[in-house]
Amino acid sequence: MTIPVVCVVLDGGPGTLNTIYNAMLNGTPCVILEGSGRIADVIAQVAGLPLTRVTIALIHQLMKKFFGQEYENFPDLKIIEWTKKIQDIIRMSHLLTIFRISEDNHGDVDVAILQALLKASRSSESLGITCWKRQLELAIAWNRVDIAETEIFTEERQWKSSDLHWAMLSALVGNKPRFVSLLLENGVSLRDFLQDEANLYKLYKGLPSCIFLRKLAKRVQSCCSKRKAFPIKSRAHSEQGEMISMTHVSDEVRHLLGSYTQALYPPSKKTNHFNMSMETSVSLSQSPTSSQAPLREDVAAQRDPGRDLFLWAVVQNNKELAEIAWEQCRDCMSAALAASKILKTMAEEGSDADEAEDMQELANHYEKHAIGVFSECHNSDEERAQKLLVRASPFWGRTTCLRLALEADNKSFISQSGVQALLTQIWCGELSVVNPVWRVLICMVFFPLICTDFLVFRRDEVIQRDAAKNEEIKTVETVTGSTIRTNYLGPDPSREPLHSWSKLVYLYSSPQVKFYWNIVSYFAFLFLFAVVLMIDFQATPSAGELLLYIWLLSLVCEEVRQLFYDPDGFGFRKKARIYINDLWNILDVLSILLFVIGLAFRLTTELFYAGKILLCIDFVVFCLRLMAIFTISRTLGPKIIIVRRMMMDMFFFMFLLSIWVVAYGVAKQGILIQNDNRLEWIVRGAIYEPYLIIFGNFPSNIDYAAFDINSCSINGTDPLKPKCPVLNENQTPVFPEWLTIIMLCIYLLFANILLLNLLIAIFNFTFQQVQDNTDRIWKFQRYELIKEYHSRPAAPPPFIIFSHLYLFIRNMVICKPPIISKEFKRELPQMEEEELLSWEALMKDRYLLSTQQEQSQSMERHILETAQKHPHCVCFLRVTTITDRLERGDETSSAAMVQRLARLEEQVVQSAKALQWIMDSLKRPGFAAKETQPTLTTTDESPDIYTSEKEDRFHVNARQFHYPNSNVARFPVPEEKVPWEVSFSSYNPACPEDSEDHVDGSESEALDNYRNPAGRTGIRGRGALSHLGPNLNVDFVLTRWRDCDGSVLEYLVVRDESQESMALPGGTVQSADHTPLIRTCMKLYEEVNAKVSEGTKVFEGYVDDCRNTDNAWVETTVLNIHLDRTSQVMKDIDSMVASSHGALQWREVSGKTRLSSNQRDSLRKVAELHNRKF
């Protein structure tokens, strides 16, 4: 790999100038830091000037200014040489970058270096895509996305997705989110990037240290320990690691999402080494024997590259990358809810509190994203939005958005009006949601009313909507005369009115009706239970009591059914955990256990009364269970949530209160009573009486005046009376009355005033805190009740036992598959799925657009509010900012102003010349054939470099310091001294008469007869040319059309062995009347010789050649010979091209042609001749 090299110049002297010159000749870009002193400032001052302004006098002036006393030691010949080198440096503008140091950009030296590399690469014709790849790699390493956006990803170059895959991988692993966005904007396809499974492995290989990586390491360790195939060893003792595949990743993600999901990635044979040290530092490396094949076609069809990238970003808690990837997801709402679930699970299982807090924050962020997208969907189309909630997502384990939100505890999402509308629709079943409750209750009893229009069914609403739509279509047809109904397919058979039996079935199978019947049944059960306990509790169970036992049996069967009913595929363990975590289920289990124990006691003679007591206590539990029916109520449901929270507060308060109760009670009991060994009276005096004091029941045994000896037992022998306090001879208490009263006052102060008021304050705080969220919590918990009654059999207890018997026979005896409900999970057809996802993507784009608009409006509003509150501060800030900019610009404004004025002056002069030429040409006829129009200057792309009128105003190659193929150095000839008319007294060109190379000397008299028409070159004699004076040369541009339509023009090139490059065919001639010997190919010479007369002369004249001297120069004639594709000559040349092994090639005529500058100009003229863009 080639390492990029940049020459950065600070300060420096004449030696530095030589270094800069030689570096730029070798193609090394240079960055000059203006303001660093001496030669750097000299070059920076003249870099923006045209070459005609960079004179010897100006260099003298600048040298004196920046070198000071050192300038006095510089000879004039050195100044001339340096002027020439500085001119050559300025001429190579693509390799020169001026960096101006100021307070604004003092930290952007790296930007200047990168820009210099990119500018050099842009003008390089030989490096191609390799150079651009290197520069892009450098920009990614420096994280300079601004430079890459302006300098690399331009309209001049079109990138293929495959060309940028390495950059995408580097940006992702290196955590460069802005580069990832830039690459996606410039043609990187995620589908192509992640089509190969190897790229996904590399991403997981580059995961930073995070909770997911540690969990993945444990999973691999546990899998390997089970197989006993790859034991864990310390990295210091073993370099062989465990094997990991995407199956491990899939299993871990499934653990984070929940067992109700399917594996995101199928079992794969592809594995990777997973090296892990005992310090939990982990790394991934691909196995050398692993397969590189992509995923199978059937699996790839279910893969979403946006999902894969989003999941990779989420598990490492990378917000910026996850945000970019989320925008690329197809199923964006499911992705956001799945991310919320994954992050919350990792936050619960992680040990780092700060990292867990960040994960919780990111989880809430994606919950907001899901809410935003769903709100857009619901506002656009309610029916489609509800489909999105219950459709099984093929990209996220075939689960639903609703289930993901419930598992992630996303209460804000569940409380959305669209989600609640779906739950209400499921709650009502096939009944319309507009039916009042009283109408439903009446029809539950008087069911014949359903044959009338007393109740509205959902089918009726659909029929009415279709009828209204048809009426609208008819109205439009009548008014406009159009035929909108041509595409109307007619009525849908599935939307015919319901029959009476169907209405009856839909009525009693509605979860709403099931709930009301269960309420009636539960009240009847409690009434029967109370009657049995208070009136009909006989030694032999009566008929009412037997009915109560049957009723309870049906309740037990229903609880068992709920425990084993698992439509979501949680598994028994998770289902049991969910069941136990519900408070109402705990009360159900407790009430059933108490009833069974009480029934067992009641059936025995010895424990008959104890059994009745247990049943009485069980009745209390059943009554508490009655509160569950109010959870569906919008008014009482939130209040029950508040009561539950207050019960938790009460539990902790009672723990605090018990400290004071026990402390006072034990002290009082010890002071008053001497050695009472009756436990029940000890508890009564130490705990019960102090507890009653809080509620105003003050004791009478702590005061002498209220003491009654008849109310107590002196020796404690009476079991119905407490033991008397210690008495004296007068039968009066001896305890210190003042102490017991003070203790009572202190106890009342803390327990009755402080603690009770603290309890009230806690309740008030809990109420205020929960009140704002009760509606949200109630909506969230409402789902479980709706789902319970949706799956519940229609018959209420005790008749529900027949439904249980039917289910047992159907599932266990006949072994029929269970009936799958489509209300909470629906599988959509492929076409409908694609259509729904496309619509969801459109809604996501709307949501992101509205979010961006809100952010911009919020920023503008904040600025306006600040300006209105503090207008003087805003004005002062503006004035201060402008003043600071002016002060900072004083140092560099003078040089910049001079450069800009010089450019303006040069352009004005050129404009004047052009206008004068136009006027003179219009006055004289036939001007186009005799005169050449002047060329106007254009500025280069770089703002620091100014391009002169034309780089070849004077010959440039003929004034290079080093003469080709020799050791001779030319005498330096600055731009202003090139013309022979300009006096140059110091001019002393080399004339190496005794040299052994190609530069041969000649007699002075003979030399004076030949003078280079373009001016001085710095060397005398004929040099490497064959003779003095003009040396004639002919170049042939053989062209053809690539195809019959003549859209692509091609030209022929031959390999030039001396230059090791491709060139136009041609060579030197003795006179203009003879055809030259074409390089390297005699056959081609013979073919071309026959076509010379048909050629078109494109150019004839002096050529700026590096071999030119003061007395010998090259003059070239360029002929264009256009060949017919069907001619014999064309066929002969094609056969020579085919057998030349690359020595002869046809190439397209374009600006990307890699030829010498002179031949490029000739090719440009040929393109203009054939009306082709170059």
PDB file of C-alpha atoms in Angstrom, residues 600-819:
ATOM      1  CA  ALA A 600     -61.151 -30.187  54.606  1.00  0.00           C
ATOM      2  CA  PHE A 601     -61.481 -28.918  58.189  1.00  0.00           C
ATOM      3  CA  ARG A 602     -65.246 -28.498  57.854  1.00  0.00           C
ATOM      4  CA  LEU A 603     -65.760 -32.118  56.838  1.00  0.00           C
ATOM      5  CA  THR A 604     -64.150 -33.338  60.128  1.00  0.00           C
ATOM      6  CA  THR A 605     -65.943 -33.227  63.446  1.00  0.00           C
ATOM      7  CA  GLU A 606     -62.997 -31.965  65.500  1.00  0.00           C
ATOM      8  CA  LEU A 607     -62.106 -29.070  63.173  1.00  0.00           C
ATOM      9  CA  PHE A 608     -65.621 -28.201  62.064  1.00  0.00           C
ATOM     10  CA  TYR A 609     -65.645 -24.747  63.633  1.00  0.00           C
ATOM     11  CA  ALA A 610     -62.047 -24.026  62.551  1.00  0.00           C
ATOM     12  CA  GLY A 611     -63.074 -24.868  59.010  1.00  0.00           C
ATOM     13  CA  LYS A 612     -65.932 -22.373  59.226  1.00  0.00           C
ATOM     14  CA  ILE A 613     -63.526 -19.699  60.453  1.00  0.00           C
ATOM     15  CA  LEU A 614     -61.205 -20.339  57.509  1.00  0.00           C
ATOM     16  CA  LEU A 615     -64.140 -20.155  55.122  1.00  0.00           C
ATOM     17  CA  CYS A 616     -65.203 -16.862  56.664  1.00  0.00           C
ATOM     18  CA  ILE A 617     -61.684 -15.472  56.141  1.00  0.00           C
ATOM     19  CA  ASP A 618     -61.762 -16.871  52.622  1.00  0.00           C
ATOM     20  CA  PHE A 619     -64.971 -14.912  52.007  1.00  0.00           C
ATOM     21  CA  VAL A 620     -63.027 -11.720  52.742  1.00  0.00           C
ATOM     22  CA  VAL A 621     -60.432 -12.674  50.142  1.00  0.00           C
ATOM     23  CA  PHE A 622     -63.145 -13.396  47.568  1.00  0.00           C
ATOM     24  CA  CYS A 623     -64.658  -9.982  48.263  1.00  0.00           C
ATOM     25  CA  LEU A 624     -61.272  -8.309  47.740  1.00  0.00           C
ATOM     26  CA  ARG A 625     -61.036 -10.170  44.453  1.00  0.00           C
ATOM     27  CA  LEU A 626     -64.226  -8.353  43.474  1.00  0.00           C
ATOM     28  CA  MET A 627     -62.160  -5.185  42.926  1.00  0.00           C
ATOM     29  CA  ALA A 628     -60.782  -6.731  39.750  1.00  0.00           C
ATOM     30  CA  ILE A 629     -64.085  -6.128  37.974  1.00  0.00           C
ATOM     31  CA  PHE A 630     -63.585  -2.373  38.332  1.00  0.00           C
ATOM     32  CA  THR A 631     -60.317  -2.360  36.419  1.00  0.00           C
ATOM     33  CA  ILE A 632     -62.262  -2.088  33.161  1.00  0.00           C
ATOM     34  CA  SER A 633     -63.941   1.077  34.381  1.00  0.00           C
ATOM     35  CA  ARG A 634     -62.337   4.309  33.183  1.00  0.00           C
ATOM     36  CA  THR A 635     -63.327   6.008  36.440  1.00  0.00           C
ATOM     37  CA  LEU A 636     -62.629   3.340  39.069  1.00  0.00           C
ATOM     38  CA  GLY A 637     -59.795   1.542  37.298  1.00  0.00           C
ATOM     39  CA  PRO A 638     -57.188   4.270  37.900  1.00  0.00           C
ATOM     40  CA  LYS A 639     -58.311   4.575  41.536  1.00  0.00           C
ATOM     41  CA  ILE A 640     -57.588   0.896  42.135  1.00  0.00           C
ATOM     42  CA  ILE A 641     -54.068   1.497  40.846  1.00  0.00           C
ATOM     43  CA  ILE A 642     -53.678   4.318  43.361  1.00  0.00           C
ATOM     44  CA  VAL A 643     -54.954   2.050  46.154  1.00  0.00           C
ATOM     45  CA  ARG A 644     -52.389  -0.610  45.243  1.00  0.00           C
ATOM     46  CA  ARG A 645     -49.582   1.930  45.349  1.00  0.00           C
ATOM     47  CA  MET A 646     -50.792   3.246  48.702  1.00  0.00           C
ATOM     48  CA  MET A 647     -50.854  -0.286  50.089  1.00  0.00           C
ATOM     49  CA  MET A 648     -47.144  -0.520  49.310  1.00  0.00           C
ATOM     50  CA  ASP A 649     -46.594   2.774  51.105  1.00  0.00           C
ATOM     51  CA  MET A 650     -48.646   1.492  54.022  1.00  0.00           C
ATOM     52  CA  PHE A 651     -46.466  -1.597  54.316  1.00  0.00           C
ATOM     53  CA  PHE A 652     -43.270   0.419  54.720  1.00  0.00           C
ATOM     54  CA  PHE A 653     -45.028   2.859  57.065  1.00  0.00           C
ATOM     55  CA  MET A 654     -46.198   0.042  59.325  1.00  0.00           C
ATOM     56  CA  PHE A 655     -42.626  -1.147  59.620  1.00  0.00           C
ATOM     57  CA  LEU A 656     -41.633   2.325  60.844  1.00  0.00           C
ATOM     58  CA  LEU A 657     -44.659   2.588  63.153  1.00  0.00           C
ATOM     59  CA  SER A 658     -44.016  -0.825  64.702  1.00  0.00           C
ATOM     60  CA  ILE A 659     -40.691   0.446  66.064  1.00  0.00           C
ATOM     61  CA  TRP A 660     -42.460   3.090  68.154  1.00  0.00           C
ATOM     62  CA  VAL A 661     -45.309   0.767  69.143  1.00  0.00           C
ATOM     63  CA  VAL A 662     -42.997  -1.977  70.362  1.00  0.00           C
ATOM     64  CA  ALA A 663     -40.620   0.469  72.056  1.00  0.00           C
ATOM     65  CA  TYR A 664     -43.384   2.159  74.072  1.00  0.00           C
ATOM     66  CA  GLY A 665     -45.368  -1.030  74.701  1.00  0.00           C
ATOM     67  CA  VAL A 666     -42.471  -3.065  76.092  1.00  0.00           C
ATOM     68  CA  ALA A 667     -41.286  -0.170  78.284  1.00  0.00           C
ATOM     69  CA  LYS A 668     -44.795   0.449  79.644  1.00  0.00           C
ATOM     70  CA  GLN A 669     -45.435  -3.247  80.242  1.00  0.00           C
ATOM     71  CA  GLY A 670     -42.141  -3.655  82.098  1.00  0.00           C
ATOM     72  CA  ILE A 671     -42.770  -0.635  84.316  1.00  0.00           C
ATOM     73  CA  LEU A 672     -46.340  -1.556  85.232  1.00  0.00           C
ATOM     74  CA  ILE A 673     -46.399  -5.343  85.416  1.00  0.00           C
ATOM     75  CA  GLN A 674     -44.082  -7.607  87.361  1.00  0.00           C
ATOM     76  CA  ASN A 675     -43.322 -10.974  85.726  1.00  0.00           C
ATOM     77  CA  ASP A 676     -46.545 -11.742  83.845  1.00  0.00           C
ATOM     78  CA  ASN A 677     -46.114 -15.159  82.195  1.00  0.00           C
ATOM     79  CA  ARG A 678     -49.366 -15.128  80.207  1.00  0.00           C
ATOM     80  CA  LEU A 679     -48.350 -14.653  76.531  1.00  0.00           C
ATOM     81  CA  GLU A 680     -51.715 -13.425  75.363  1.00  0.00           C
ATOM     82  CA  TRP A 681     -51.791 -10.648  77.972  1.00  0.00           C
ATOM     83  CA  ILE A 682     -48.155  -9.768  77.315  1.00  0.00           C
ATOM     84  CA  VAL A 683     -48.919  -9.243  73.608  1.00  0.00           C
ATOM     85  CA  ARG A 684     -52.064  -7.344  74.542  1.00  0.00           C
ATOM     86  CA  GLY A 685     -50.221  -4.977  76.838  1.00  0.00           C
ATOM     87  CA  ALA A 686     -47.032  -4.567  74.787  1.00  0.00           C
ATOM     88  CA  ILE A 687     -48.502  -4.281  71.267  1.00  0.00           C
ATOM     89  CA  TYR A 688     -52.285  -4.155  71.099  1.00  0.00           C
ATOM     90  CA  GLU A 689     -52.877  -1.419  73.696  1.00  0.00           C
ATOM     91  CA  PRO A 690     -50.129   0.922  72.309  1.00  0.00           C
ATOM     92  CA  TYR A 691     -51.595   0.466  68.838  1.00  0.00           C
ATOM     93  CA  LEU A 692     -55.090   1.420  70.077  1.00  0.00           C
ATOM     94  CA  ILE A 693     -53.676   4.524  71.770  1.00  0.00           C
ATOM     95  CA  ILE A 694     -52.942   5.957  68.290  1.00  0.00           C
ATOM     96  CA  PHE A 695     -56.687   5.926  67.553  1.00  0.00           C
ATOM     97  CA  GLY A 696     -57.677   7.562  70.884  1.00  0.00           C
ATOM     98  CA  ASN A 697     -58.195   4.607  73.255  1.00  0.00           C
ATOM     99  CA  PHE A 698     -56.103   5.933  76.166  1.00  0.00           C
ATOM    100  CA  PRO A 699     -55.107   3.447  78.933  1.00  0.00           C
ATOM    101  CA  SER A 700     -56.409   3.823  82.503  1.00  0.00           C
ATOM    102  CA  ASN A 701     -53.684   1.879  84.314  1.00  0.00           C
ATOM    103  CA  ILE A 702     -50.933   4.490  83.957  1.00  0.00           C
ATOM    104  CA  ASP A 703     -52.652   7.067  86.199  1.00  0.00           C
ATOM    105  CA  TYR A 704     -53.267   6.725  89.950  1.00  0.00           C
ATOM    106  CA  ALA A 705     -56.602   8.522  89.738  1.00  0.00           C
ATOM    107  CA  ALA A 706     -58.062   6.179  87.137  1.00  0.00           C
ATOM    108  CA  PHE A 707     -56.739   2.987  88.757  1.00  0.00           C
ATOM    109  CA  ASP A 708     -59.417   0.401  89.735  1.00  0.00           C
ATOM    110  CA  ILE A 709     -58.177  -2.656  91.579  1.00  0.00           C
ATOM    111  CA  ASN A 710     -61.299  -4.566  90.618  1.00  0.00           C
ATOM    112  CA  SER A 711     -60.440  -4.341  86.906  1.00  0.00           C
ATOM    113  CA  CYS A 712     -57.289  -6.450  87.270  1.00  0.00           C
ATOM    114  CA  SER A 713     -56.034  -9.640  88.885  1.00  0.00           C
ATOM    115  CA  ILE A 714     -53.406  -9.214  91.616  1.00  0.00           C
ATOM    116  CA  ASN A 715     -51.561 -12.475  90.963  1.00  0.00           C
ATOM    117  CA  GLY A 716     -52.698 -12.866  87.342  1.00  0.00           C
ATOM    118  CA  THR A 717     -54.790 -15.892  88.113  1.00  0.00           C
ATOM    119  CA  ASP A 718     -57.935 -14.612  86.416  1.00  0.00           C
ATOM    120  CA  PRO A 719     -57.591 -15.393  82.670  1.00  0.00           C
ATOM    121  CA  LEU A 720     -60.163 -12.714  81.799  1.00  0.00           C
ATOM    122  CA  LYS A 721     -58.376  -9.874  83.597  1.00  0.00           C
ATOM    123  CA  PRO A 722     -54.932  -8.383  83.177  1.00  0.00           C
ATOM    124  CA  LYS A 723     -52.438  -8.587  85.985  1.00  0.00           C
ATOM    125  CA  CYS A 724     -52.405  -5.643  88.388  1.00  0.00           C
ATOM    126  CA  PRO A 725     -49.380  -3.369  88.544  1.00  0.00           C
ATOM    127  CA  VAL A 726     -46.999  -3.559  91.489  1.00  0.00           C
ATOM    128  CA  LEU A 727     -48.920  -2.385  94.649  1.00  0.00           C
ATOM    129  CA  ASN A 728     -47.777  -1.074  98.046  1.00  0.00           C
ATOM    130  CA  GLU A 729     -49.274  -1.735 101.492  1.00  0.00           C
ATOM    131  CA  ASN A 730     -52.164   0.612 100.710  1.00  0.00           C
ATOM    132  CA  GLN A 731     -53.088  -1.363  97.597  1.00  0.00           C
ATOM    133  CA  THR A 732     -52.083   1.543  95.325  1.00  0.00           C
ATOM    134  CA  PRO A 733     -49.629   1.372  92.404  1.00  0.00           C
ATOM    135  CA  VAL A 734     -46.012   2.128  93.182  1.00  0.00           C
ATOM    136  CA  PHE A 735     -44.856   2.937  89.610  1.00  0.00           C
ATOM    137  CA  PRO A 736     -43.713   6.543  88.990  1.00  0.00           C
ATOM    138  CA  GLU A 737     -46.813   8.254  87.639  1.00  0.00           C
ATOM    139  CA  TRP A 738     -44.874  11.192  86.210  1.00  0.00           C
ATOM    140  CA  LEU A 739     -42.709   8.851  84.098  1.00  0.00           C
ATOM    141  CA  THR A 740     -45.590   6.901  82.542  1.00  0.00           C
ATOM    142  CA  ILE A 741     -47.448  10.097  81.666  1.00  0.00           C
ATOM    143  CA  ILE A 742     -44.336  11.641  80.069  1.00  0.00           C
ATOM    144  CA  MET A 743     -43.737   8.443  78.086  1.00  0.00           C
ATOM    145  CA  LEU A 744     -47.351   8.512  76.894  1.00  0.00           C
ATOM    146  CA  CYS A 745     -47.060  12.145  75.804  1.00  0.00           C
ATOM    147  CA  ILE A 746     -43.852  11.503  73.894  1.00  0.00           C
ATOM    148  CA  TYR A 747     -45.342   8.408  72.274  1.00  0.00           C
ATOM    149  CA  LEU A 748     -48.467  10.314  71.208  1.00  0.00           C
ATOM    150  CA  LEU A 749     -46.328  13.174  69.887  1.00  0.00           C
ATOM    151  CA  PHE A 750     -44.319  10.944  67.577  1.00  0.00           C
ATOM    152  CA  ALA A 751     -46.805   8.183  66.755  1.00  0.00           C
ATOM    153  CA  ASN A 752     -50.077  10.045  66.614  1.00  0.00           C
ATOM    154  CA  ILE A 753     -48.908  13.392  65.266  1.00  0.00           C
ATOM    155  CA  LEU A 754     -45.621  12.917  63.460  1.00  0.00           C
ATOM    156  CA  LEU A 755     -46.015   9.453  61.936  1.00  0.00           C
ATOM    157  CA  LEU A 756     -49.695   9.700  61.032  1.00  0.00           C
ATOM    158  CA  ASN A 757     -49.152  13.046  59.344  1.00  0.00           C
ATOM    159  CA  LEU A 758     -46.158  11.522  57.594  1.00  0.00           C
ATOM    160  CA  LEU A 759     -48.453   8.773  56.332  1.00  0.00           C
ATOM    161  CA  ILE A 760     -50.922  11.351  55.059  1.00  0.00           C
ATOM    162  CA  ALA A 761     -48.078  13.206  53.311  1.00  0.00           C
ATOM    163  CA  ILE A 762     -46.873   9.955  51.733  1.00  0.00           C
ATOM    164  CA  PHE A 763     -50.359   9.179  50.511  1.00  0.00           C
ATOM    165  CA  ASN A 764     -50.704  12.680  49.117  1.00  0.00           C
ATOM    166  CA  PHE A 765     -47.345  12.424  47.331  1.00  0.00           C
ATOM    167  CA  THR A 766     -48.237   9.008  45.916  1.00  0.00           C
ATOM    168  CA  PHE A 767     -51.599  10.277  44.749  1.00  0.00           C
ATOM    169  CA  GLN A 768     -50.072  13.307  43.019  1.00  0.00           C
ATOM    170  CA  GLN A 769     -47.334  11.215  41.466  1.00  0.00           C
ATOM    171  CA  VAL A 770     -49.551   8.411  40.272  1.00  0.00           C
ATOM    172  CA  GLN A 771     -52.530  10.536  39.312  1.00  0.00           C
ATOM    173  CA  ASP A 772     -50.743  11.873  36.216  1.00  0.00           C
ATOM    174  CA  ASN A 773     -49.878   8.352  35.110  1.00  0.00           C
ATOM    175  CA  THR A 774     -52.899   6.402  36.308  1.00  0.00           C
ATOM    176  CA  ASP A 775     -54.716   6.812  33.032  1.00  0.00           C
ATOM    177  CA  ARG A 776     -51.658   5.548  31.159  1.00  0.00           C
ATOM    178  CA  ILE A 777     -51.163   2.638  33.591  1.00  0.00           C
ATOM    179  CA  TRP A 778     -54.838   1.749  33.478  1.00  0.00           C
ATOM    180  CA  LYS A 779     -54.831   1.637  29.686  1.00  0.00           C
ATOM    181  CA  PHE A 780     -51.793  -0.615  29.816  1.00  0.00           C
ATOM    182  CA  GLN A 781     -53.323  -3.043  32.329  1.00  0.00           C
ATOM    183  CA  ARG A 782     -56.624  -3.023  30.464  1.00  0.00           C
ATOM    184  CA  TYR A 783     -55.045  -5.218  27.790  1.00  0.00           C
ATOM    185  CA  GLU A 784     -54.651  -8.219  30.098  1.00  0.00           C
ATOM    186  CA  LEU A 785     -58.299  -8.095  31.165  1.00  0.00           C
ATOM    187  CA  ILE A 786     -59.463  -7.813  27.560  1.00  0.00           C
ATOM    188  CA  LYS A 787     -57.258 -10.698  26.480  1.00  0.00           C
ATOM    189  CA  GLU A 788     -58.427 -12.830  29.409  1.00  0.00           C
ATOM    190  CA  TYR A 789     -62.087 -12.464  28.542  1.00  0.00           C
ATOM    191  CA  HIS A 790     -61.408 -12.754  24.822  1.00  0.00           C
ATOM    192  CA  SER A 791     -60.069 -16.290  25.366  1.00  0.00           C
ATOM    193  CA  ARG A 792     -62.559 -17.152  28.118  1.00  0.00           C
ATOM    194  CA  PRO A 793     -65.464 -19.505  27.315  1.00  0.00           C
ATOM    195  CA  ALA A 794     -68.789 -17.802  26.805  1.00  0.00           C
ATOM    196  CA  ALA A 795     -70.659 -19.522  29.651  1.00  0.00           C
ATOM    197  CA  PRO A 796     -70.233 -18.024  33.149  1.00  0.00           C
ATOM    198  CA  PRO A 797     -69.509 -20.147  36.246  1.00  0.00           C
ATOM    199  CA  PRO A 798     -70.779 -22.650  37.219  1.00  0.00           C
ATOM    200  CA  PHE A 799     -71.963 -23.465  33.651  1.00  0.00           C
ATOM    201  CA  ILE A 800     -68.429 -22.838  32.394  1.00  0.00           C
ATOM    202  CA  ILE A 801     -67.477 -26.312  33.582  1.00  0.00           C
ATOM    203  CA  PHE A 802     -69.218 -27.755  30.527  1.00  0.00           C
ATOM    204  CA  SER A 803     -66.982 -25.612  28.297  1.00  0.00           C
ATOM    205  CA  HIS A 804     -63.949 -26.908  30.191  1.00  0.00           C
ATOM    206  CA  LEU A 805     -65.101 -30.460  29.659  1.00  0.00           C
ATOM    207  CA  TYR A 806     -65.495 -29.793  25.926  1.00  0.00           C
ATOM    208  CA  LEU A 807     -62.012 -28.264  25.692  1.00  0.00           C
ATOM    209  CA  PHE A 808     -60.495 -31.201  27.554  1.00  0.00           C
ATOM    210  CA  ILE A 809     -62.083 -33.733  25.224  1.00  0.00           C
ATOM    211  CA  ARG A 810     -61.178 -31.704  22.114  1.00  0.00           C
ATOM    212  CA  ASN A 811     -57.555 -31.038  23.009  1.00  0.00           C
ATOM    213  CA  MET A 812     -56.572 -34.081  25.073  1.00  0.00           C
ATOM    214  CA  VAL A 813     -58.785 -36.901  23.789  1.00  0.00           C
ATOM    215  CA  ILE A 814     -59.413 -36.047  20.143  1.00  0.00           C
ATOM    216  CA  CYS A 815     -56.118 -34.081  19.943  1.00  0.00           C
ATOM    217  CA  LYS A 816     -57.399 -31.406  17.595  1.00  0.00           C
ATOM    218  CA  PRO A 817     -55.196 -28.340  17.123  1.00  0.00           C
ATOM    219  CA  PRO A 818     -56.258 -25.331  19.141  1.00  0.00           C
ATOM    220  CA  ILE A 819     -58.287 -22.603  17.497  1.00  0.00           C
TER     221      ILE A 819
END
